[in-house]
């Protein structure tokens, strides 16, 4: 049963913009209680470890990796059970597989399947 469905990846030129979306699906506790989960975007560049890019709490507080501050914006729409990552000023080093992650203390966490983003001219 798929819990998190990501979309919006693809090929973009340096300096361009893309918005990633991650929607909760199914009838799990995660989908039913989406607003209570802290949501995060991770990325895994080729040959490197997965790293946290941005996070948004259930109360909509946000945090960002230093490398994306001022360029990326994370947001959520609880009515649509969706978290977004707006990315502007993309650089080749932003090339990675991007994953969304939902976590809530004392409950299981959830990962999306990942979406490839390639920044290249």
GROMACS .gro file of C-alpha atoms in nm:
model
  121
    1UNK     CA    1   0.000   0.000   0.000
    2UNK     CA    2   0.159   0.325  -0.118
    3UNK     CA    3   0.158   0.592   0.150
    4UNK     CA    4   0.348   0.881  -0.006
    5UNK     CA    5   0.340   0.968  -0.376
    6UNK     CA    6   0.594   1.215  -0.507
    7UNK     CA    7   0.577   1.410  -0.830
    8UNK     CA    8   0.736   1.706  -1.004
    9UNK     CA    9   1.083   1.580  -1.076
   10UNK     CA   10   1.258   1.606  -1.409
   11UNK     CA   11   1.526   1.786  -1.603
   12UNK     CA   12   1.575   2.158  -1.553
   13UNK     CA   13   1.839   2.406  -1.662
   14UNK     CA   14   2.061   2.582  -1.409
   15UNK     CA   15   1.880   2.879  -1.263
   16UNK     CA   16   1.543   2.722  -1.328
   17UNK     CA   17   1.264   2.631  -1.089
   18UNK     CA   18   1.068   2.318  -1.006
   19UNK     CA   19   0.809   2.235  -0.746
   20UNK     CA   20   0.799   1.889  -0.594
   21UNK     CA   21   0.481   1.752  -0.443
   22UNK     CA   22   0.431   1.466  -0.203
   23UNK     CA   23   0.079   1.346  -0.134
   24UNK     CA   24  -0.038   1.103   0.130
   25UNK     CA   25  -0.262   0.825   0.007
   26UNK     CA   26  -0.445   0.526   0.142
   27UNK     CA   27  -0.646   0.479   0.458
   28UNK     CA   28  -0.358   0.446   0.701
   29UNK     CA   29  -0.317   0.638   1.023
   30UNK     CA   30  -0.062   0.846   0.835
   31UNK     CA   31  -0.313   0.959   0.576
   32UNK     CA   32  -0.591   1.012   0.827
   33UNK     CA   33  -0.368   1.209   1.063
   34UNK     CA   34  -0.144   1.380   0.809
   35UNK     CA   35  -0.165   1.717   0.983
   36UNK     CA   36  -0.003   1.567   1.293
   37UNK     CA   37   0.308   1.453   1.109
   38UNK     CA   38   0.628   1.643   1.066
   39UNK     CA   39   0.720   1.631   0.700
   40UNK     CA   40   1.064   1.645   0.548
   41UNK     CA   41   1.235   1.642   0.212
   42UNK     CA   42   1.562   1.453   0.175
   43UNK     CA   43   1.784   1.416  -0.126
   44UNK     CA   44   2.052   1.171  -0.231
   45UNK     CA   45   2.301   1.300  -0.487
   46UNK     CA   46   2.476   1.043  -0.705
   47UNK     CA   47   2.732   0.852  -0.503
   48UNK     CA   48   2.654   1.036  -0.182
   49UNK     CA   49   2.454   0.979   0.132
   50UNK     CA   50   2.099   1.093   0.178
   51UNK     CA   51   2.073   1.435   0.340
   52UNK     CA   52   1.795   1.641   0.493
   53UNK     CA   53   1.702   1.935   0.273
   54UNK     CA   54   1.403   2.091   0.446
   55UNK     CA   55   1.147   2.015   0.711
   56UNK     CA   56   0.810   2.147   0.823
   57UNK     CA   57   0.655   2.057   1.154
   58UNK     CA   58   0.293   1.983   1.226
   59UNK     CA   59   0.277   2.342   1.347
   60UNK     CA   60   0.428   2.465   1.019
   61UNK     CA   61   0.766   2.568   1.157
   62UNK     CA   62   1.031   2.522   0.890
   63UNK     CA   63   1.401   2.448   0.875
   64UNK     CA   64   1.645   2.421   0.587
   65UNK     CA   65   1.986   2.287   0.501
   66UNK     CA   66   2.230   2.577   0.471
   67UNK     CA   67   2.293   2.502   0.104
   68UNK     CA   68   1.931   2.567   0.008
   69UNK     CA   69   1.835   2.856   0.235
   70UNK     CA   70   1.685   3.139   0.033
   71UNK     CA   71   1.631   2.914  -0.270
   72UNK     CA   72   1.399   2.637  -0.148
   73UNK     CA   73   1.067   2.673   0.030
   74UNK     CA   74   0.880   2.391   0.200
   75UNK     CA   75   0.508   2.420   0.262
   76UNK     CA   76   0.212   2.198   0.335
   77UNK     CA   77  -0.159   2.182   0.262
   78UNK     CA   78  -0.318   1.961   0.522
   79UNK     CA   79  -0.655   1.962   0.347
   80UNK     CA   80  -0.487   1.807   0.043
   81UNK     CA   81  -0.253   1.595   0.258
   82UNK     CA   82   0.034   1.726   0.052
   83UNK     CA   83   0.374   1.875   0.121
   84UNK     CA   84   0.557   2.084  -0.137
   85UNK     CA   85   0.914   2.185  -0.204
   86UNK     CA   86   0.948   2.491  -0.425
   87UNK     CA   87   1.299   2.513  -0.560
   88UNK     CA   88   1.431   2.823  -0.732
   89UNK     CA   89   1.775   2.910  -0.859
   90UNK     CA   90   1.858   2.545  -0.916
   91UNK     CA   91   2.222   2.447  -0.944
   92UNK     CA   92   2.387   2.137  -1.088
   93UNK     CA   93   2.474   2.031  -0.733
   94UNK     CA   94   2.101   2.009  -0.660
   95UNK     CA   95   2.088   1.705  -0.887
   96UNK     CA   96   1.965   1.416  -0.677
   97UNK     CA   97   1.683   1.179  -0.604
   98UNK     CA   98   1.445   1.364  -0.375
   99UNK     CA   99   1.245   1.179  -0.110
  100UNK     CA  100   0.970   1.294   0.119
  101UNK     CA  101   0.944   1.159   0.469
  102UNK     CA  102   0.671   1.176   0.729
  103UNK     CA  103   0.746   1.125   1.096
  104UNK     CA  104   0.562   1.155   1.422
  105UNK     CA  105   0.690   1.058   1.766
  106UNK     CA  106   0.583   0.710   1.878
  107UNK     CA  107   0.440   0.623   1.535
  108UNK     CA  108   0.585   0.458   1.226
  109UNK     CA  109   0.752   0.686   0.979
  110UNK     CA  110   0.690   0.685   0.603
  111UNK     CA  111   0.905   0.737   0.295
  112UNK     CA  112   0.811   0.821  -0.059
  113UNK     CA  113   0.955   0.628  -0.352
  114UNK     CA  114   1.178   0.915  -0.463
  115UNK     CA  115   1.177   1.140  -0.768
  116UNK     CA  116   1.480   1.224  -0.983
  117UNK     CA  117   1.577   1.584  -1.034
  118UNK     CA  118   1.854   1.666  -1.281
  119UNK     CA  119   1.990   2.016  -1.318
  120UNK     CA  120   2.188   2.044  -1.636
  121UNK     CA  121   2.224   2.258  -1.944
   0.00000   0.00000   0.00000
